Coordinates of C-alpha atoms and ligand atoms in Angstrom, one line a residue:
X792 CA 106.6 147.8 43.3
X793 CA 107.6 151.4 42.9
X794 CA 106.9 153.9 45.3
X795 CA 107.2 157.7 45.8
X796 CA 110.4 158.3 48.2
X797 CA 108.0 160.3 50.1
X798 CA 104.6 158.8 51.2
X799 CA 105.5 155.7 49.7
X800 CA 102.0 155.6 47.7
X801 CA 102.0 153.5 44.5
X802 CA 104.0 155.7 41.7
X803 CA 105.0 154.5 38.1
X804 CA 108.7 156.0 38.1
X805 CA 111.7 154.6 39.8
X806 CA 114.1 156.3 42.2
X807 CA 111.2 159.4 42.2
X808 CA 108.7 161.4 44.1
X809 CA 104.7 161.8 43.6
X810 CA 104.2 165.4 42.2
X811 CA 102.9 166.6 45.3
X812 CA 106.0 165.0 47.4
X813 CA 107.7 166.6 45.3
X814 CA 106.5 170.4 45.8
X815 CA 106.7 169.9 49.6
X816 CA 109.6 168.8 50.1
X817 CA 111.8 170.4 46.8
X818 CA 109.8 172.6 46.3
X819 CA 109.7 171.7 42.6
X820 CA 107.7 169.2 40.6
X821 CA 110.3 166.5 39.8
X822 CA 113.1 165.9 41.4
X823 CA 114.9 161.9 41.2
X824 CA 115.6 160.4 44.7
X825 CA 119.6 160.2 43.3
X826 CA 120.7 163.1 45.1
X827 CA 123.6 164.3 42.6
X828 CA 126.7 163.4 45.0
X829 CA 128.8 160.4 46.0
X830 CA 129.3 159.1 49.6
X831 CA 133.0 160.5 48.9
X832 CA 131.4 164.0 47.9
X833 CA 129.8 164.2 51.0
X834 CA 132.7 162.8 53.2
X835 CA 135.2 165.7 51.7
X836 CA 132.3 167.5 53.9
X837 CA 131.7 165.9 56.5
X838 CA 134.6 167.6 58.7
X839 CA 133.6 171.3 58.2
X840 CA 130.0 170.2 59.1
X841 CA 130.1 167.9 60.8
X842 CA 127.7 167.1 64.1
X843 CA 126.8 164.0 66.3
X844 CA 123.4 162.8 66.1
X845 CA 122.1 162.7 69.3
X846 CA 122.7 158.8 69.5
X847 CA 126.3 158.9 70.2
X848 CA 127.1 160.0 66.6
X849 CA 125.1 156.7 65.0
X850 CA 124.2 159.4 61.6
X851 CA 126.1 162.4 60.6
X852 CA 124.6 164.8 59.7
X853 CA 125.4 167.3 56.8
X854 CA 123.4 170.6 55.4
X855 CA 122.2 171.1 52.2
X856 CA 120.7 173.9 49.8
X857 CA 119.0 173.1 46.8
X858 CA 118.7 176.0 43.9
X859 CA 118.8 174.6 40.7
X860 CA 121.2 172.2 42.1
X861 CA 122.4 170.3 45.5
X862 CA 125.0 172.4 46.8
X863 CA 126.8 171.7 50.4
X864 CA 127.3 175.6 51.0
X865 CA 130.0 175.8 54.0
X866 CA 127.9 178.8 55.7
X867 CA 125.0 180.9 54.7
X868 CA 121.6 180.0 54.0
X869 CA 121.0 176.3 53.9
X870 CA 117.3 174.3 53.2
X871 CA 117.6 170.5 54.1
X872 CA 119.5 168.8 56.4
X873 CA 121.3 165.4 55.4
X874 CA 121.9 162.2 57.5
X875 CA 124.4 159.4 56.7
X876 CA 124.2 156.4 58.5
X877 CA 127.0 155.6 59.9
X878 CA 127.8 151.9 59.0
X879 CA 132.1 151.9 60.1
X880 CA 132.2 148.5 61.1
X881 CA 133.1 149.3 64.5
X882 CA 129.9 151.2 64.9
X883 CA 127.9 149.8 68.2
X884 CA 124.3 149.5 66.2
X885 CA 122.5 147.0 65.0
X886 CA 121.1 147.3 61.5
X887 CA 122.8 150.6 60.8
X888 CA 122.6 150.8 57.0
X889 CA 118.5 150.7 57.8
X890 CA 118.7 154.0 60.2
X891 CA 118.0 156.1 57.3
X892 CA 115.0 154.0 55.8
X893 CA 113.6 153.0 59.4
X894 CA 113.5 157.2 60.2
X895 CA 111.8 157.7 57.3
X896 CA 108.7 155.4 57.6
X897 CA 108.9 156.5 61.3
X898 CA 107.9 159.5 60.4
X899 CA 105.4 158.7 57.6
X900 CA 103.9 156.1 60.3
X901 CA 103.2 159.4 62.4
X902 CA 102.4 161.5 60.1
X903 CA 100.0 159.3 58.1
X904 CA 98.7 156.9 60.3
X905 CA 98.6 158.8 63.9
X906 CA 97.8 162.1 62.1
X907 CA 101.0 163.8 63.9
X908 CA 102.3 167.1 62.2
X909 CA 106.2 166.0 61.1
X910 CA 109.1 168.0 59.6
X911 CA 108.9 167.0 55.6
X912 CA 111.2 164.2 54.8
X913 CA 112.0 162.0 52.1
X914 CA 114.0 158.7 51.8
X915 CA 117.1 159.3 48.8
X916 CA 120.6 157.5 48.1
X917 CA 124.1 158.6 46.6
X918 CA 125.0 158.5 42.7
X919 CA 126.5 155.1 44.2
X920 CA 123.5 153.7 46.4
X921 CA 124.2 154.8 49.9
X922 CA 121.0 155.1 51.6
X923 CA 119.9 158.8 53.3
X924 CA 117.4 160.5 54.7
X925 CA 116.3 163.8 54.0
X926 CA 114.4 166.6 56.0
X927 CA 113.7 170.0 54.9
X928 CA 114.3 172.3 57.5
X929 CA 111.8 174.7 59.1
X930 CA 112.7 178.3 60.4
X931 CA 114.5 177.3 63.8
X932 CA 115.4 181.3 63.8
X933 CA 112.0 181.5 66.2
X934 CA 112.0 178.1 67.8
X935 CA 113.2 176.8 71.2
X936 CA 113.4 173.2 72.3
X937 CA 111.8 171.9 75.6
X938 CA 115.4 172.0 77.4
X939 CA 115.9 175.7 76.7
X940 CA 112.1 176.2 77.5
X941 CA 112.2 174.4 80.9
X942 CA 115.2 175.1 81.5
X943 CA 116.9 171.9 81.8
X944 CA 121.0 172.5 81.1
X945 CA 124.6 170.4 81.4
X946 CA 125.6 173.5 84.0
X947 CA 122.1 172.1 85.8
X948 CA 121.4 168.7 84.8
X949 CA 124.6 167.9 83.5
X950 CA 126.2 165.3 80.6
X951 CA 122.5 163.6 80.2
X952 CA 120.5 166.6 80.9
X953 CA 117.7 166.0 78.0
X954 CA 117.0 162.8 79.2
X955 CA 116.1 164.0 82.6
X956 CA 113.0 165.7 82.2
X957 CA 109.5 164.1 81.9
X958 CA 106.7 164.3 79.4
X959 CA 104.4 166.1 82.5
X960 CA 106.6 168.8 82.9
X961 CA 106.4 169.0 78.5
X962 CA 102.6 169.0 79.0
X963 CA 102.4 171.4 81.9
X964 CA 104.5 173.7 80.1
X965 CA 102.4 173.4 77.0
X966 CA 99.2 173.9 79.0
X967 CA 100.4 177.1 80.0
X968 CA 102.2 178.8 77.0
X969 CA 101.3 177.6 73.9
X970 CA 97.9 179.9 72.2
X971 CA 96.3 176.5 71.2
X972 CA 97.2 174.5 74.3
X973 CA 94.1 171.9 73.4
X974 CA 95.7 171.0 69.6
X975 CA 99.1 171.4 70.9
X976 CA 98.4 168.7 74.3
X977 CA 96.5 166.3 72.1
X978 CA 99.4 166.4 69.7
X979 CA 102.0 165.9 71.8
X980 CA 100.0 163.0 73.6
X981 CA 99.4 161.4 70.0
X982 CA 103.4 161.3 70.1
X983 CA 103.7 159.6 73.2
X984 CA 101.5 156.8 72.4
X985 CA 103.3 156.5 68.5
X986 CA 106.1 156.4 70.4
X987 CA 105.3 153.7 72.4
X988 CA 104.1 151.9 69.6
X989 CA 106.8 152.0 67.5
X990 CA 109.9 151.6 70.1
X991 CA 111.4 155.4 70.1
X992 CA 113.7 155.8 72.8
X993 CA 115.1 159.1 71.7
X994 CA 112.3 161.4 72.4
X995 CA 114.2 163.5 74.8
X996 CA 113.7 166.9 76.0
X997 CA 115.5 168.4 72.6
X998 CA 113.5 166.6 69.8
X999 CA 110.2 168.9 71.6
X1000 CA 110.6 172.4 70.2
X1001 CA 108.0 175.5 70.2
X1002 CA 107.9 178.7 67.5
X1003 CA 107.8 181.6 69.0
X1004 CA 106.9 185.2 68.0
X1005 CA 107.0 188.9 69.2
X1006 CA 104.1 188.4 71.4
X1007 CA 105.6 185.7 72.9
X1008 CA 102.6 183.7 71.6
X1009 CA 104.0 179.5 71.7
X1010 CA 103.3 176.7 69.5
X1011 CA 104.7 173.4 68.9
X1012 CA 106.7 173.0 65.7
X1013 CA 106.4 169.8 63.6
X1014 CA 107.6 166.6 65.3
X1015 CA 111.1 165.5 63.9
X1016 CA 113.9 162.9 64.6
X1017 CA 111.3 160.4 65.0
X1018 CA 112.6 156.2 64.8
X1019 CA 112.5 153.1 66.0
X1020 CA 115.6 153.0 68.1
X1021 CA 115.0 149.1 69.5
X1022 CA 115.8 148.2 66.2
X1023 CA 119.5 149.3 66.4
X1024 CA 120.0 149.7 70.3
X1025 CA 119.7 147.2 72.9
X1026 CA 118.2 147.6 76.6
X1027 CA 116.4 151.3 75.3
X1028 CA 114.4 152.7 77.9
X1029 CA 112.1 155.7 77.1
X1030 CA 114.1 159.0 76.8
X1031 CA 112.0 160.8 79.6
X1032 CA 110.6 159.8 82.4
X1033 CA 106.7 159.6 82.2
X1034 CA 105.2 161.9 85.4
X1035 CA 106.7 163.8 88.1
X1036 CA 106.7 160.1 90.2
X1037 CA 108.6 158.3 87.9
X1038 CA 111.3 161.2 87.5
X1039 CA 111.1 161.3 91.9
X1040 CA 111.7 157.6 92.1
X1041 CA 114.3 157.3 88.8
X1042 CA 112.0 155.1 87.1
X1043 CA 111.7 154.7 83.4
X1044 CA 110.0 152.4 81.0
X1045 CA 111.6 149.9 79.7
X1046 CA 110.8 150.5 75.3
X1047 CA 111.7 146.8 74.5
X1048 CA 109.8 145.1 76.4
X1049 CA 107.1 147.3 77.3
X1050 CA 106.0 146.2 80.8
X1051 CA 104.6 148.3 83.3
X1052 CA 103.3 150.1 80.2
X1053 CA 99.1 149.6 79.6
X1054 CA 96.5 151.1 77.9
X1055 CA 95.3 151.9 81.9
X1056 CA 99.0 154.1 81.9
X1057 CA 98.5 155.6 78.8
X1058 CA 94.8 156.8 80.1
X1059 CA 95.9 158.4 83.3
X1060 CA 98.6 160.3 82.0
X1061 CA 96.3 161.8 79.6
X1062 CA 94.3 162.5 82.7
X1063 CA 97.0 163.8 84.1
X1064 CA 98.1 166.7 81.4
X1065 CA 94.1 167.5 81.3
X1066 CA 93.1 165.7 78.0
X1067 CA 89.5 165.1 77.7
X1068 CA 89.0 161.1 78.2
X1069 CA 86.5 160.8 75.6
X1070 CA 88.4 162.3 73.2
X1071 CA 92.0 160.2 74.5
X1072 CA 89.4 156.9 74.2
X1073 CA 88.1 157.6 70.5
X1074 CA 91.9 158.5 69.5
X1075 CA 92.9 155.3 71.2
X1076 CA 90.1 153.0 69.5
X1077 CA 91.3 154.5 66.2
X1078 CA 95.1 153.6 66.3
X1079 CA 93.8 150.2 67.8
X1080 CA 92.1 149.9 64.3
X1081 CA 95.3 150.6 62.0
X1082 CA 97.5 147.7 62.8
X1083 CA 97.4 146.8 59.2
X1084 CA 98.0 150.0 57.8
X1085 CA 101.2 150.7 59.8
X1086 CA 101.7 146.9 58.4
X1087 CA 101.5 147.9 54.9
X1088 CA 103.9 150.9 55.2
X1089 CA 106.3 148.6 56.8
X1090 CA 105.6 146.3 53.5
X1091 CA 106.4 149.5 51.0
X1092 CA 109.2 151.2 52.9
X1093 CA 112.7 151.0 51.9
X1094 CA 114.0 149.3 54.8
X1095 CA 115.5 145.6 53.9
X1096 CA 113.8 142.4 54.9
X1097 CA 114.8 141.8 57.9
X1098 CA 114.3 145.2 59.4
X1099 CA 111.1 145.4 58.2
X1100 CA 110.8 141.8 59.8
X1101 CA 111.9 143.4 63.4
X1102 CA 110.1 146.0 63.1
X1103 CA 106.6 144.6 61.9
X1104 CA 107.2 142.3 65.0
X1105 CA 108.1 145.3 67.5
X1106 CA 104.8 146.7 66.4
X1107 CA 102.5 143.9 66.6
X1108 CA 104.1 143.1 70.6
X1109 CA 102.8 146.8 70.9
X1110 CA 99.7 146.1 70.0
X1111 CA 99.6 142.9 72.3
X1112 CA 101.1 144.8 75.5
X1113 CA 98.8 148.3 74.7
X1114 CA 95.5 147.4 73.4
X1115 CA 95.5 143.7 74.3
X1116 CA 95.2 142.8 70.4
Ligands
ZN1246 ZN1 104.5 161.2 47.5

């Protein structure tokens, strides 16, 4: 079965992007998923770029620019940004040559299935098969993330500072600054539930960010750095706590066994940030409905078998603890 690197629809070339794939995320119409560089190429790199993933360094990450051809500038104007999964034998994850595959149907899951705006991505490998994933980068010259916004530092909060906010405090913030507070609420409450569905438990104050302009005038970016961290980490909790009680008392939610979670939790913190029930309901009835599709995205991503095993079975105990199906 050959699929585009992208959307993962049906395509008739290998190792290759749908022409429309293509254009958004390149730019140009045909581009092969061999990105023109071995893992030693981008290791020589590595040290003048290089920058710990969020998860205790579990993908570097490297910047790219494509015109004409890949280039790895060492400063000025870069258009993609590069992760490696870090597979050193001593590394603490699970399943770590699949972090590049299991972010990339993460964030076709969201975007195609929950209908979530994401950061373009693509799923590529090395000239000698090392498997990446791709994002092209949008303009963070006018964008802040939800620590910066709420103000939420180390010299505050300290070490674990964007892990100690909650999603209220995202939501509240959101109902007041951003100019379409309604689409920007709903889509950052379609995230939480995705990411209760699919095990994220790096959705911390940092991975939120909002554009900003002259006017001051907020709006959410596109959702990025979204995965299914059970797959590789043990004992995840969710990155945030859920409402101003929870932070009070400490309390998170456990994202790998999903007790104390419910579709009755889910419904009053929607209340909670002001979402219209009906509307919350409908959108809930709808994802109930696409088990199978996130099944078959599973089925034509590039993770290997028995990640997309682990994950297919994360998902369907979702299902079981969420929507009782
Ligand atoms: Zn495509």
């Amino acid at each position: 079965m050959l699929v585009c690197h992208s959307c993962l629809q049906d395509i008739k070339a290998e190792n290759s992007f749908c022409t429309a794939c293509s254009l958004q995320v390149f730019g140009k119409r045909k581009m092969s998923a061999i990105l023109p560089l071995s893992t030693n190429d981008l290791a020589e790199k590595l040290p003048s770029q290089l920058q710990k993933n969020s998860l205790v360094g579990y993908q570097n990450k490297i910047y790219l620019k494509i015109n004409g051809t890949w280039t790895v500038p060492q400063w000025g104007a870069v258009s993609h940004l590069l992760k490696l999964p870090n597979t050193d034998r001593i590394s603490p994850y699970k399943l770590a040559a699949d972090m590049p595959a299991n972010e990339h149907l993460s964030m076709q899951i969201a975007k195609q299935i929950f209908d979530i705006p994401t950061a373009k991505c693509a799923f590529m490998y090395t000239e000698d098969k090392l498997p990446l994933y791709i994002t092209k980068l949008f303009d963070v010259s006018y964008a802040k993330d939800f620590a910066i916004l709420l103000d939420i530092t180390s010299d505050t909060h300290g070490e674990s500072y964007k892990y100690d906010g909650s999603y209220e405090e995202i939501a509240s913030y959101l109902a007041q600054k951003s100019e379409d507070n309604q689409t920007d609420l709903f889509n950052f409450f379609k995230s939480f539930v995705f990411n209760l569905v699919i095990r994220n438990g790096d959705a911390h104050l940092r991975n939120f960010s909002m554009y900003y302009n002259s006017q001051n005038l907020f709006t959410l970016t596109p959702f990025y750095d979204l995965l299914n961290t059970v797959l590789h980490i043990e004992g995840e909790t969710m990155a945030c706590y859920i409402d101003q009680a929870d932070k009070a008392n400490k309390r998170k939610i456990d994202i790998c066994s999903l007790n104390k979670m419910s579709k009755k939790k889910i419904l009053m913190f929607a209340t909670t940030i002001g979402l219209d029930s009906q509307k919350i309901n409908s959108f809930l009835d709808e994802i109930a409905g696409k088990k199978i599709l996130i099944f078959t995205l599973i089925d034509k991503s590039f993770l290997t078998d028995r990640a997309k095993q682990l994950y297919r079975n994360l998902v369907e105990d979702s299902y079981k603890a969420l929507f009782k199906l």
